[in-house]
mmCIF file of C-alpha atoms and ligand atoms in Angstrom:
data_model
loop_
_atom_site.group_PDB
_atom_site.id
_atom_site.type_symbol
_atom_site.label_atom_id
_atom_site.label_comp_id
_atom_site.label_asym_id
_atom_site.label_seq_id
_atom_site.Cartn_x
_atom_site.Cartn_y
_atom_site.Cartn_z
ATOM 1 C CA MET J 57 -34.156 -1.997 26.429
ATOM 2 C CA THR J 58 -35.433 -3.902 23.411
ATOM 3 C CA THR J 59 -34.979 -7.640 23.808
ATOM 4 C CA ILE J 60 -34.433 -9.962 20.868
ATOM 5 C CA LEU J 61 -34.848 -13.742 20.972
ATOM 6 C CA LEU J 62 -32.206 -15.465 18.838
ATOM 7 C CA THR J 63 -33.014 -19.059 17.935
ATOM 8 C CA GLY J 64 -30.077 -21.182 16.818
ATOM 9 C CA ALA J 65 -28.089 -18.640 18.832
ATOM 10 C CA THR J 66 -24.774 -20.493 19.095
ATOM 11 C CA GLY J 67 -24.658 -21.263 15.372
ATOM 12 C CA TYR J 68 -22.335 -19.644 12.874
ATOM 13 C CA ILE J 69 -24.397 -16.676 11.671
ATOM 14 C CA ALA J 70 -26.367 -16.174 14.902
ATOM 15 C CA SER J 71 -23.264 -15.912 17.089
ATOM 16 C CA HIS J 72 -21.936 -13.052 14.937
ATOM 17 C CA THR J 73 -25.384 -11.454 14.905
ATOM 18 C CA TRP J 74 -25.557 -11.719 18.708
ATOM 19 C CA LEU J 75 -22.459 -9.487 18.989
ATOM 20 C CA ALA J 76 -23.761 -7.043 16.371
ATOM 21 C CA LEU J 77 -27.109 -6.741 18.167
ATOM 22 C CA GLN J 78 -25.450 -6.084 21.511
ATOM 23 C CA ALA J 79 -23.163 -3.496 19.940
ATOM 24 C CA ALA J 80 -26.275 -1.805 18.509
ATOM 25 C CA GLY J 81 -27.871 -1.604 21.967
ATOM 26 C CA PHE J 82 -30.257 -4.579 21.895
ATOM 27 C CA ASP J 83 -30.550 -7.123 24.688
ATOM 28 C CA VAL J 84 -30.319 -10.725 23.500
ATOM 29 C CA VAL J 85 -31.839 -13.966 24.793
ATOM 30 C CA GLY J 86 -30.339 -16.960 22.995
ATOM 31 C CA VAL J 87 -31.713 -20.477 22.583
ATOM 32 C CA ASP J 88 -30.056 -23.477 20.939
ATOM 33 C CA ASP J 89 -30.021 -27.246 21.402
ATOM 34 C CA PHE J 90 -26.349 -27.565 20.293
ATOM 35 C CA SER J 91 -27.402 -29.986 17.537
ATOM 36 C CA ASN J 92 -24.922 -28.202 15.249
ATOM 37 C CA SER J 93 -22.905 -25.936 17.541
ATOM 38 C CA SER J 94 -20.803 -25.956 20.669
ATOM 39 C CA PRO J 95 -21.409 -24.538 24.160
ATOM 40 C CA MET J 96 -17.914 -23.062 23.891
ATOM 41 C CA VAL J 97 -19.411 -20.354 21.680
ATOM 42 C CA LEU J 98 -21.015 -18.926 24.826
ATOM 43 C CA GLU J 99 -17.635 -18.583 26.535
ATOM 44 C CA ARG J 100 -16.241 -16.797 23.500
ATOM 45 C CA LEU J 101 -19.258 -14.467 23.317
ATOM 46 C CA ALA J 102 -18.784 -13.616 26.997
ATOM 47 C CA GLN J 103 -15.112 -12.904 26.357
ATOM 48 C CA LEU J 104 -15.910 -10.668 23.374
ATOM 49 C CA SER J 105 -18.833 -8.751 24.858
ATOM 50 C CA GLY J 106 -17.707 -8.574 28.485
ATOM 51 C CA ARG J 107 -21.087 -9.833 29.692
ATOM 52 C CA ALA J 108 -22.547 -13.220 30.525
ATOM 53 C CA PRO J 109 -24.820 -14.347 27.681
ATOM 54 C CA VAL J 110 -28.477 -14.896 28.573
ATOM 55 C CA PHE J 111 -28.966 -18.350 27.107
ATOM 56 C CA GLU J 112 -31.154 -21.436 27.417
ATOM 57 C CA ARG J 113 -30.498 -24.856 26.002
ATOM 58 C CA ALA J 114 -33.727 -26.071 24.397
ATOM 59 C CA ASN J 115 -35.105 -27.583 21.217
ATOM 60 C CA ILE J 116 -37.314 -24.979 19.561
ATOM 61 C CA CYS J 117 -39.728 -27.708 18.447
ATOM 62 C CA ASP J 118 -40.569 -28.158 22.154
ATOM 63 C CA ALA J 119 -43.628 -25.935 22.597
ATOM 64 C CA ALA J 120 -43.473 -25.954 26.412
ATOM 65 C CA ALA J 121 -39.817 -24.883 26.436
ATOM 66 C CA VAL J 122 -40.403 -22.133 23.873
ATOM 67 C CA GLY J 123 -43.544 -20.911 25.677
ATOM 68 C CA SER J 124 -41.611 -20.781 28.927
ATOM 69 C CA LEU J 125 -38.941 -18.575 27.294
ATOM 70 C CA PHE J 126 -41.604 -16.028 26.378
ATOM 71 C CA GLU J 127 -43.092 -16.249 29.911
ATOM 72 C CA ARG J 128 -39.784 -15.471 31.559
ATOM 73 C CA HIS J 129 -38.313 -12.874 29.206
ATOM 74 C CA ALA J 130 -39.938 -9.682 27.881
ATOM 75 C CA ILE J 131 -39.165 -10.446 24.239
ATOM 76 C CA ASP J 132 -39.908 -7.776 21.619
ATOM 77 C CA ALA J 133 -38.865 -9.589 18.429
ATOM 78 C CA THR J 134 -37.422 -12.895 17.227
ATOM 79 C CA VAL J 135 -34.568 -13.557 14.824
ATOM 80 C CA HIS J 136 -35.093 -17.138 13.788
ATOM 81 C CA PHE J 137 -31.890 -18.897 12.716
ATOM 82 C CA ALA J 138 -32.483 -22.395 14.117
ATOM 83 C CA ALA J 139 -32.699 -24.913 11.283
ATOM 84 C CA PHE J 140 -30.840 -27.813 9.712
ATOM 85 C CA LYS J 141 -28.965 -26.501 6.684
ATOM 86 C CA ALA J 142 -27.125 -29.231 4.753
ATOM 87 C CA VAL J 143 -28.609 -29.494 1.266
ATOM 88 C CA GLY J 144 -27.297 -33.004 0.551
ATOM 89 C CA GLU J 145 -28.333 -34.367 3.941
ATOM 90 C CA SER J 146 -31.824 -32.932 3.428
ATOM 91 C CA THR J 147 -32.258 -35.169 0.387
ATOM 92 C CA ALA J 148 -31.327 -38.221 2.487
ATOM 93 C CA LYS J 149 -33.371 -37.170 5.555
ATOM 94 C CA PRO J 150 -36.352 -35.143 4.324
ATOM 95 C CA ILE J 151 -38.545 -35.933 7.335
ATOM 96 C CA ASP J 152 -35.923 -34.596 9.750
ATOM 97 C CA TYR J 153 -35.568 -31.423 7.705
ATOM 98 C CA TYR J 154 -39.295 -30.714 7.322
ATOM 99 C CA ALA J 155 -39.940 -31.553 10.989
ATOM 100 C CA ASN J 156 -37.139 -29.388 12.368
ATOM 101 C CA ASN J 157 -37.236 -26.452 9.980
ATOM 102 C CA LEU J 158 -41.006 -26.112 9.624
ATOM 103 C CA GLY J 159 -41.965 -27.562 13.032
ATOM 104 C CA GLY J 160 -39.517 -25.182 14.729
ATOM 105 C CA LEU J 161 -40.825 -22.201 12.796
ATOM 106 C CA LEU J 162 -44.455 -23.052 13.649
ATOM 107 C CA THR J 163 -43.673 -23.582 17.319
ATOM 108 C CA VAL J 164 -41.868 -20.256 17.625
ATOM 109 C CA ALA J 165 -44.548 -18.371 15.665
ATOM 110 C CA ARG J 166 -47.321 -19.867 17.814
ATOM 111 C CA ALA J 167 -45.550 -18.919 21.060
ATOM 112 C CA MET J 168 -44.997 -15.413 19.728
ATOM 113 C CA ARG J 169 -48.657 -14.994 18.881
ATOM 114 C CA GLU J 170 -49.691 -16.267 22.308
ATOM 115 C CA HIS J 171 -47.439 -13.667 23.919
ATOM 116 C CA GLY J 172 -48.316 -10.765 21.625
ATOM 117 C CA VAL J 173 -44.913 -10.621 19.883
ATOM 118 C CA HIS J 174 -45.211 -10.044 16.139
ATOM 119 C CA ARG J 175 -41.834 -8.901 14.833
ATOM 120 C CA PHE J 176 -40.009 -11.737 13.128
ATOM 121 C CA VAL J 177 -36.798 -11.999 11.131
ATOM 122 C CA PHE J 178 -36.453 -15.215 9.120
ATOM 123 C CA SER J 179 -33.218 -16.763 7.799
ATOM 124 C CA SER J 180 -34.023 -17.624 4.214
ATOM 125 C CA SER J 181 -31.582 -18.396 1.464
ATOM 126 C CA ALA J 182 -30.679 -17.716 -2.152
ATOM 127 C CA THR J 183 -31.499 -21.387 -2.648
ATOM 128 C CA VAL J 184 -35.173 -20.310 -3.008
ATOM 129 C CA TYR J 185 -34.267 -18.980 -6.476
ATOM 130 C CA GLY J 186 -33.487 -22.491 -7.722
ATOM 131 C CA GLU J 187 -31.773 -22.252 -11.108
ATOM 132 C CA PRO J 188 -31.674 -18.483 -11.724
ATOM 133 C CA GLU J 189 -33.011 -17.304 -15.093
ATOM 134 C CA ARG J 190 -31.385 -13.882 -14.875
ATOM 135 C CA LEU J 191 -28.376 -12.379 -13.094
ATOM 136 C CA PRO J 192 -28.035 -10.521 -10.816
ATOM 137 C CA ILE J 193 -30.990 -12.019 -8.936
ATOM 138 C CA ARG J 194 -33.722 -9.648 -7.796
ATOM 139 C CA GLU J 195 -36.226 -10.474 -5.073
ATOM 140 C CA ASP J 196 -39.057 -10.709 -7.624
ATOM 141 C CA ALA J 197 -37.297 -13.471 -9.583
ATOM 142 C CA PRO J 198 -39.171 -16.787 -9.986
ATOM 143 C CA LEU J 199 -38.859 -19.111 -6.995
ATOM 144 C CA GLY J 200 -38.210 -22.831 -6.921
ATOM 145 C CA ALA J 201 -36.327 -25.288 -4.779
ATOM 146 C CA THR J 202 -34.136 -28.185 -5.827
ATOM 147 C CA SER J 203 -33.851 -29.893 -2.410
ATOM 148 C CA PRO J 204 -35.966 -30.569 0.688
ATOM 149 C CA TYR J 205 -33.817 -27.975 2.489
ATOM 150 C CA GLY J 206 -34.717 -25.377 -0.145
ATOM 151 C CA GLN J 207 -38.366 -26.393 0.141
ATOM 152 C CA THR J 208 -38.308 -25.752 3.887
ATOM 153 C CA LYS J 209 -37.125 -22.190 3.190
ATOM 154 C CA LEU J 210 -39.738 -21.640 0.457
ATOM 155 C CA MET J 211 -42.499 -23.052 2.665
ATOM 156 C CA GLY J 212 -41.280 -21.035 5.644
ATOM 157 C CA GLU J 213 -41.502 -17.864 3.593
ATOM 158 C CA GLN J 214 -45.012 -18.844 2.451
ATOM 159 C CA MET J 215 -46.123 -19.571 6.026
ATOM 160 C CA LEU J 216 -44.997 -16.110 7.072
ATOM 161 C CA ARG J 217 -46.808 -14.485 4.142
ATOM 162 C CA ASP J 218 -50.008 -16.356 5.064
ATOM 163 C CA LEU J 219 -49.629 -15.350 8.695
ATOM 164 C CA GLY J 220 -49.210 -11.686 7.728
ATOM 165 C CA ALA J 221 -52.247 -11.871 5.439
ATOM 166 C CA ALA J 222 -54.390 -13.368 8.207
ATOM 167 C CA GLU J 223 -53.198 -11.192 11.099
ATOM 168 C CA SER J 224 -52.075 -7.676 10.254
ATOM 169 C CA ALA J 225 -50.097 -7.320 13.494
ATOM 170 C CA TRP J 226 -47.287 -9.464 12.052
ATOM 171 C CA GLN J 227 -44.231 -7.723 10.664
ATOM 172 C CA THR J 228 -41.723 -10.024 9.095
ATOM 173 C CA ALA J 229 -38.350 -9.549 7.439
ATOM 174 C CA VAL J 230 -37.428 -12.462 5.177
ATOM 175 C CA LEU J 231 -33.683 -12.270 4.571
ATOM 176 C CA ARG J 232 -32.338 -14.292 1.660
ATOM 177 C CA TYR J 233 -28.666 -14.873 2.379
ATOM 178 C CA PHE J 234 -26.229 -15.577 -0.424
ATOM 179 C CA ASN J 235 -22.971 -17.330 0.650
ATOM 180 C CA PRO J 236 -21.889 -16.365 4.181
ATOM 181 C CA VAL J 237 -18.146 -16.805 4.818
ATOM 182 C CA GLY J 238 -15.390 -15.386 6.999
ATOM 183 C CA ALA J 239 -15.307 -14.983 10.738
ATOM 184 C CA HIS J 240 -15.300 -12.382 13.488
ATOM 185 C CA GLU J 241 -12.219 -10.164 13.253
ATOM 186 C CA SER J 242 -11.075 -11.361 16.705
ATOM 187 C CA GLY J 243 -10.618 -14.912 15.428
ATOM 188 C CA LEU J 244 -12.548 -16.155 18.485
ATOM 189 C CA ILE J 245 -15.715 -17.279 16.708
ATOM 190 C CA GLY J 246 -16.242 -18.634 13.210
ATOM 191 C CA GLU J 247 -17.737 -21.458 11.187
ATOM 192 C CA ASP J 248 -17.082 -24.897 12.669
ATOM 193 C CA PRO J 249 -18.637 -27.512 10.399
ATOM 194 C CA ARG J 250 -19.090 -31.036 11.735
ATOM 195 C CA GLY J 251 -17.619 -33.700 9.461
ATOM 196 C CA THR J 252 -16.740 -32.851 5.885
ATOM 197 C CA PRO J 253 -17.539 -29.194 5.107
ATOM 198 C CA ASN J 254 -20.369 -28.762 2.596
ATOM 199 C CA ASN J 255 -19.295 -25.270 1.627
ATOM 200 C CA LEU J 256 -16.248 -24.065 -0.269
ATOM 201 C CA MET J 257 -14.482 -21.700 2.120
ATOM 202 C CA PRO J 258 -14.475 -23.922 5.216
ATOM 203 C CA TYR J 259 -13.145 -26.716 3.005
ATOM 204 C CA VAL J 260 -10.379 -24.482 1.634
ATOM 205 C CA ALA J 261 -9.603 -23.391 5.211
ATOM 206 C CA GLN J 262 -9.182 -27.011 6.301
ATOM 207 C CA VAL J 263 -6.874 -27.692 3.348
ATOM 208 C CA ALA J 264 -4.854 -24.599 4.247
ATOM 209 C CA VAL J 265 -4.459 -25.700 7.864
ATOM 210 C CA GLY J 266 -3.490 -29.247 6.840
ATOM 211 C CA ARG J 267 -6.621 -31.092 7.956
ATOM 212 C CA ARG J 268 -7.418 -32.100 4.358
ATOM 213 C CA ALA J 269 -5.044 -32.904 1.498
ATOM 214 C CA ALA J 270 -6.639 -31.093 -1.432
ATOM 215 C CA LEU J 271 -9.759 -29.337 -2.645
ATOM 216 C CA GLN J 272 -11.923 -30.894 -5.317
ATOM 217 C CA VAL J 273 -13.281 -28.238 -7.665
ATOM 218 C CA PHE J 274 -16.582 -29.509 -9.025
ATOM 219 C CA GLY J 275 -16.882 -28.418 -12.648
ATOM 220 C CA SER J 276 -14.448 -26.361 -14.730
ATOM 221 C CA ASP J 277 -16.553 -26.160 -17.889
ATOM 222 C CA TYR J 278 -19.284 -23.789 -16.784
ATOM 223 C CA ALA J 279 -20.045 -20.721 -18.883
ATOM 224 C CA THR J 280 -18.154 -18.489 -16.439
ATOM 225 C CA PRO J 281 -14.900 -16.539 -16.967
ATOM 226 C CA ASP J 282 -12.629 -19.340 -15.693
ATOM 227 C CA GLY J 283 -15.090 -22.226 -16.071
ATOM 228 C CA THR J 284 -15.640 -22.731 -12.324
ATOM 229 C CA GLY J 285 -18.840 -21.946 -10.402
ATOM 230 C CA VAL J 286 -19.526 -18.342 -9.415
ATOM 231 C CA ARG J 287 -21.164 -17.351 -6.105
ATOM 232 C CA ASP J 288 -21.857 -14.218 -4.100
ATOM 233 C CA TYR J 289 -19.717 -14.563 -0.950
ATOM 234 C CA ILE J 290 -20.670 -12.252 1.890
ATOM 235 C CA HIS J 291 -18.709 -11.622 5.084
ATOM 236 C CA VAL J 292 -20.623 -13.004 8.063
ATOM 237 C CA SER J 293 -20.109 -9.745 9.973
ATOM 238 C CA ASP J 294 -21.751 -7.803 7.130
ATOM 239 C CA LEU J 295 -24.576 -10.316 7.221
ATOM 240 C CA ALA J 296 -24.905 -9.796 10.979
ATOM 241 C CA GLU J 297 -25.232 -6.041 10.406
ATOM 242 C CA GLY J 298 -27.964 -6.786 7.873
ATOM 243 C CA HIS J 299 -30.009 -8.321 10.705
ATOM 244 C CA VAL J 300 -29.534 -5.233 12.860
ATOM 245 C CA ALA J 301 -30.719 -3.082 9.953
ATOM 246 C CA ALA J 302 -33.721 -5.350 9.330
ATOM 247 C CA LEU J 303 -34.762 -5.212 12.986
ATOM 248 C CA ARG J 304 -34.448 -1.429 13.063
ATOM 249 C CA HIS J 305 -36.650 -1.311 9.982
ATOM 250 C CA LEU J 306 -39.310 -3.487 11.649
ATOM 251 C CA PHE J 307 -39.315 -1.254 14.734
ATOM 252 C CA ASP J 308 -39.437 1.980 12.697
ATOM 253 C CA GLN J 309 -41.901 1.181 9.932
ATOM 254 C CA PRO J 310 -45.046 -0.887 9.414
ATOM 255 C CA GLY J 311 -45.238 -3.795 7.002
ATOM 256 C CA SER J 312 -43.143 -6.782 5.994
ATOM 257 C CA ILE J 313 -40.153 -7.060 3.688
ATOM 258 C CA THR J 314 -38.225 -9.668 1.703
ATOM 259 C CA VAL J 315 -34.650 -8.746 0.817
ATOM 260 C CA ASN J 316 -31.490 -10.286 -0.567
ATOM 261 C CA LEU J 317 -28.396 -10.045 1.619
ATOM 262 C CA GLY J 318 -25.467 -10.370 -0.753
ATOM 263 C CA THR J 319 -22.662 -8.215 -2.107
ATOM 264 C CA GLY J 320 -23.776 -8.259 -5.735
ATOM 265 C CA GLN J 321 -20.286 -9.493 -6.731
ATOM 266 C CA GLY J 322 -19.806 -12.972 -8.131
ATOM 267 C CA CYS J 323 -16.515 -14.771 -7.374
ATOM 268 C CA SER J 324 -15.403 -18.030 -8.964
ATOM 269 C CA VAL J 325 -14.058 -21.036 -7.069
ATOM 270 C CA LEU J 326 -10.573 -20.382 -8.438
ATOM 271 C CA GLU J 327 -10.738 -16.733 -7.359
ATOM 272 C CA VAL J 328 -11.594 -17.883 -3.827
ATOM 273 C CA VAL J 329 -8.706 -20.371 -3.877
ATOM 274 C CA GLY J 330 -6.312 -17.634 -5.058
ATOM 275 C CA ALA J 331 -7.507 -15.117 -2.471
ATOM 276 C CA TYR J 332 -7.262 -17.702 0.312
ATOM 277 C CA ALA J 333 -3.734 -18.689 -0.713
ATOM 278 C CA ALA J 334 -2.759 -15.000 -0.583
ATOM 279 C CA ALA J 335 -4.384 -14.586 2.855
ATOM 280 C CA CYS J 336 -2.692 -17.596 4.437
ATOM 281 C CA GLY J 337 0.584 -17.500 2.525
ATOM 282 C CA ARG J 338 0.323 -21.169 1.561
ATOM 283 C CA ASP J 339 -0.539 -23.075 -1.589
ATOM 284 C CA ILE J 340 -4.023 -24.579 -1.721
ATOM 285 C CA PRO J 341 -3.688 -27.819 -3.673
ATOM 286 C CA TYR J 342 -6.765 -28.530 -5.783
ATOM 287 C CA GLU J 343 -7.936 -30.835 -8.546
ATOM 288 C CA LEU J 344 -10.555 -30.186 -11.179
ATOM 289 C CA VAL J 345 -13.269 -32.872 -11.164
ATOM 290 C CA PRO J 346 -16.612 -33.203 -12.985
ATOM 291 C CA ARG J 347 -19.615 -31.042 -12.084
ATOM 292 C CA ARG J 348 -21.775 -32.010 -9.099
ATOM 293 C CA PRO J 349 -25.426 -32.652 -9.932
ATOM 294 C CA GLY J 350 -27.682 -29.786 -8.871
ATOM 295 C CA ASP J 351 -25.005 -27.046 -8.835
ATOM 296 C CA VAL J 352 -25.767 -23.927 -10.859
ATOM 297 C CA ALA J 353 -23.089 -22.116 -12.895
ATOM 298 C CA ALA J 354 -23.511 -18.703 -11.306
ATOM 299 C CA CYS J 355 -25.592 -17.092 -8.596
ATOM 300 C CA TYR J 356 -25.247 -13.560 -7.276
ATOM 301 C CA ALA J 357 -27.579 -11.008 -5.790
ATOM 302 C CA ASP J 358 -28.955 -7.715 -6.845
ATOM 303 C CA PRO J 359 -28.474 -6.049 -3.436
ATOM 304 C CA ALA J 360 -30.232 -2.772 -4.372
ATOM 305 C CA LEU J 361 -33.418 -3.375 -2.391
ATOM 306 C CA ALA J 362 -31.562 -3.940 0.888
ATOM 307 C CA ARG J 363 -29.656 -0.716 0.306
ATOM 308 C CA GLN J 364 -32.859 1.160 -0.442
ATOM 309 C CA LEU J 365 -35.058 -0.264 2.348
ATOM 310 C CA LEU J 366 -32.522 -0.923 5.077
ATOM 311 C CA GLY J 367 -29.712 1.492 4.239
ATOM 312 C CA TRP J 368 -27.461 -1.549 4.442
ATOM 313 C CA GLN J 369 -24.742 -2.796 2.144
ATOM 314 C CA ALA J 370 -21.868 -5.222 2.492
ATOM 315 C CA ARG J 371 -18.527 -3.557 3.245
ATOM 316 C CA HIS J 372 -15.950 -6.331 3.171
ATOM 317 C CA GLY J 373 -14.386 -7.793 0.030
ATOM 318 C CA LEU J 374 -13.070 -11.278 -0.700
ATOM 319 C CA ALA J 375 -9.542 -10.592 0.626
ATOM 320 C CA ARG J 376 -10.919 -9.593 4.045
ATOM 321 C CA MET J 377 -13.276 -12.589 4.096
ATOM 322 C CA CYS J 378 -10.305 -14.906 3.543
ATOM 323 C CA GLU J 379 -8.070 -13.107 6.068
ATOM 324 C CA ASP J 380 -10.703 -13.350 8.811
ATOM 325 C CA SER J 381 -11.500 -16.958 7.949
ATOM 326 C CA TRP J 382 -7.790 -17.802 8.145
ATOM 327 C CA ARG J 383 -7.323 -16.030 11.495
ATOM 328 C CA TRP J 384 -10.158 -18.132 12.938
ATOM 329 C CA GLN J 385 -9.019 -21.381 11.294
ATOM 330 C CA SER J 386 -5.314 -21.031 12.078
ATOM 331 C CA THR J 387 -5.855 -20.138 15.738
ATOM 332 C CA ASN J 388 -8.610 -22.776 16.160
ATOM 333 C CA PRO J 389 -7.507 -25.589 13.811
ATOM 334 C CA ASN J 390 -10.092 -27.952 15.305
ATOM 335 C CA GLY J 391 -12.818 -25.350 15.587
ATOM 336 C CA PHE J 392 -14.471 -25.278 19.004
ATOM 337 C CA GLN J 393 -13.162 -28.758 19.862
ATOM 338 C CA ALA J 394 -10.230 -28.326 22.203
HETATM 339 N N1 LIG B 487 -24.590 -20.782 6.249
HETATM 340 C C1 LIG B 487 -25.203 -20.651 5.064
HETATM 341 O O1 LIG B 487 -24.595 -20.866 4.037
HETATM 342 C C2 LIG B 487 -26.656 -20.239 5.006
HETATM 343 C C3 LIG B 487 -27.142 -19.699 3.800
HETATM 344 C C4 LIG B 487 -28.482 -19.337 3.721
HETATM 345 C C5 LIG B 487 -29.312 -19.503 4.829
HETATM 346 N N2 LIG B 487 -28.816 -20.024 5.984
HETATM 347 C C6 LIG B 487 -29.720 -20.191 7.125
HETATM 348 O O2 LIG B 487 -29.255 -19.400 8.198
HETATM 349 C C7 LIG B 487 -29.560 -20.030 9.443
HETATM 350 C C8 LIG B 487 -28.290 -20.157 10.258
HETATM 351 O O3 LIG B 487 -27.331 -20.868 9.511
HETATM 352 P P1 LIG B 487 -25.869 -21.181 10.049
HETATM 353 O O4 LIG B 487 -24.979 -21.299 8.876
HETATM 354 O O5 LIG B 487 -25.508 -20.255 11.129
HETATM 355 O O6 LIG B 487 -26.106 -22.649 10.616
HETATM 356 P P2 LIG B 487 -25.673 -23.329 12.003
HETATM 357 O O7 LIG B 487 -25.969 -24.779 11.873
HETATM 358 O O8 LIG B 487 -24.295 -22.903 12.361
HETATM 359 O O9 LIG B 487 -26.685 -22.647 13.039
HETATM 360 C C9 LIG B 487 -27.975 -23.147 13.271
HETATM 361 C C10 LIG B 487 -28.111 -23.369 14.755
HETATM 362 O O10 LIG B 487 -29.436 -23.829 15.030
HETATM 363 C C11 LIG B 487 -29.358 -24.826 16.010
HETATM 364 N N3 LIG B 487 -30.579 -25.644 15.881
HETATM 365 C C12 LIG B 487 -30.987 -26.380 14.821
HETATM 366 N N4 LIG B 487 -32.177 -26.954 15.088
HETATM 367 C C13 LIG B 487 -32.529 -26.551 16.343
HETATM 368 C C14 LIG B 487 -33.654 -26.800 17.180
HETATM 369 N N5 LIG B 487 -34.664 -27.592 16.790
HETATM 370 N N6 LIG B 487 -33.689 -26.217 18.399
HETATM 371 C C15 LIG B 487 -32.680 -25.402 18.816
HETATM 372 N N7 LIG B 487 -31.598 -25.136 18.071
HETATM 373 C C16 LIG B 487 -31.535 -25.705 16.833
HETATM 374 C C17 LIG B 487 -28.064 -25.578 15.750
HETATM 375 O O11 LIG B 487 -27.553 -26.225 16.899
HETATM 376 C C18 LIG B 487 -27.146 -24.426 15.304
HETATM 377 O O12 LIG B 487 -26.440 -23.881 16.406
HETATM 378 C C19 LIG B 487 -30.220 -21.367 9.100
HETATM 379 O O13 LIG B 487 -31.617 -21.183 9.134
HETATM 380 C C20 LIG B 487 -29.754 -21.605 7.680
HETATM 381 O O14 LIG B 487 -30.659 -22.416 6.970
HETATM 382 C C21 LIG B 487 -27.496 -20.381 6.097
#
């Protein structure tokens, strides 16, 4: 059996990836400190997979704890999700973001090297493209970050490139996610933001379920078809499959890769609101308000390289993303809090 270490394992994207990896025949060892997730995820994963998750609660910046994981489990590769991810918060707390996102990455990479494990999948983000000059965005587009969070992703990518240049044993897959949304088709796991959601779909979901009165749409005068911001929403289960494909690639072929994981389709805020209203059968009240500083008009991927290198492409459209999000939200109106 091939064993994969998942860091940030009980988080939104990792929990879906955990199921996809098991379904593909991998063994999984999960680690998380629950700084942004709930232990209840483990119960749901057990329910869905029919097996007890192999999991340890630890902070991945703790070198002794991470080293001990590699001592006790025969790990073949790491998928590194653990990070803080709120763009706005990163501007207010840059030290926390650099320490956790880069310190965690360094600690995991060092433990891997000490234990002769060199296959690494890194959660990067479309945020590394900053303000895109050209659409759709290809992997060779200019890079730039507009927040400390984005910087941690850019620097993480650079650290991995330097590591690969210094030690040829390393094989890394840098995956630049566009906008992950939706939930597992069972409705048992999904995104459970703490406090006010930073992203559009969880916010819309909370309006739909009655937790929030109305959505504020930031900017209706962009140069887009309906004036609202356009993004590349990708179903989290498709994203999870992208990780399976990336791991298979690392086990089958030498070298490192950097790929976009997106659908290639841009959807506007108002299209998302309309699709969500159709999925849940309720009106989504919204108001148009001025643009938010730092938001770009449009951002969507050129997904051709992932198709070519990994044989992977997203399968689910916006309607399915909204239906699955609604199933999760309506059956778990308070997320993982009972
Ligand atoms: N969700 C998105 O929109 C998005 C987009 C692009 C990239 N990403 C990246 O994907 C990864 C996963 O994102 P997500 O949306 O699932 O976020 P998430 O917050 O749901 O998951 C991250 C998990 O990491 C854990 N964690 C954080 N710091 C830790 C530490 N020091 N030790 C142990 N566990 C720690 C948290 O408790 C959480 O469970 C992150 O690296 C994020 O930056 C997310």
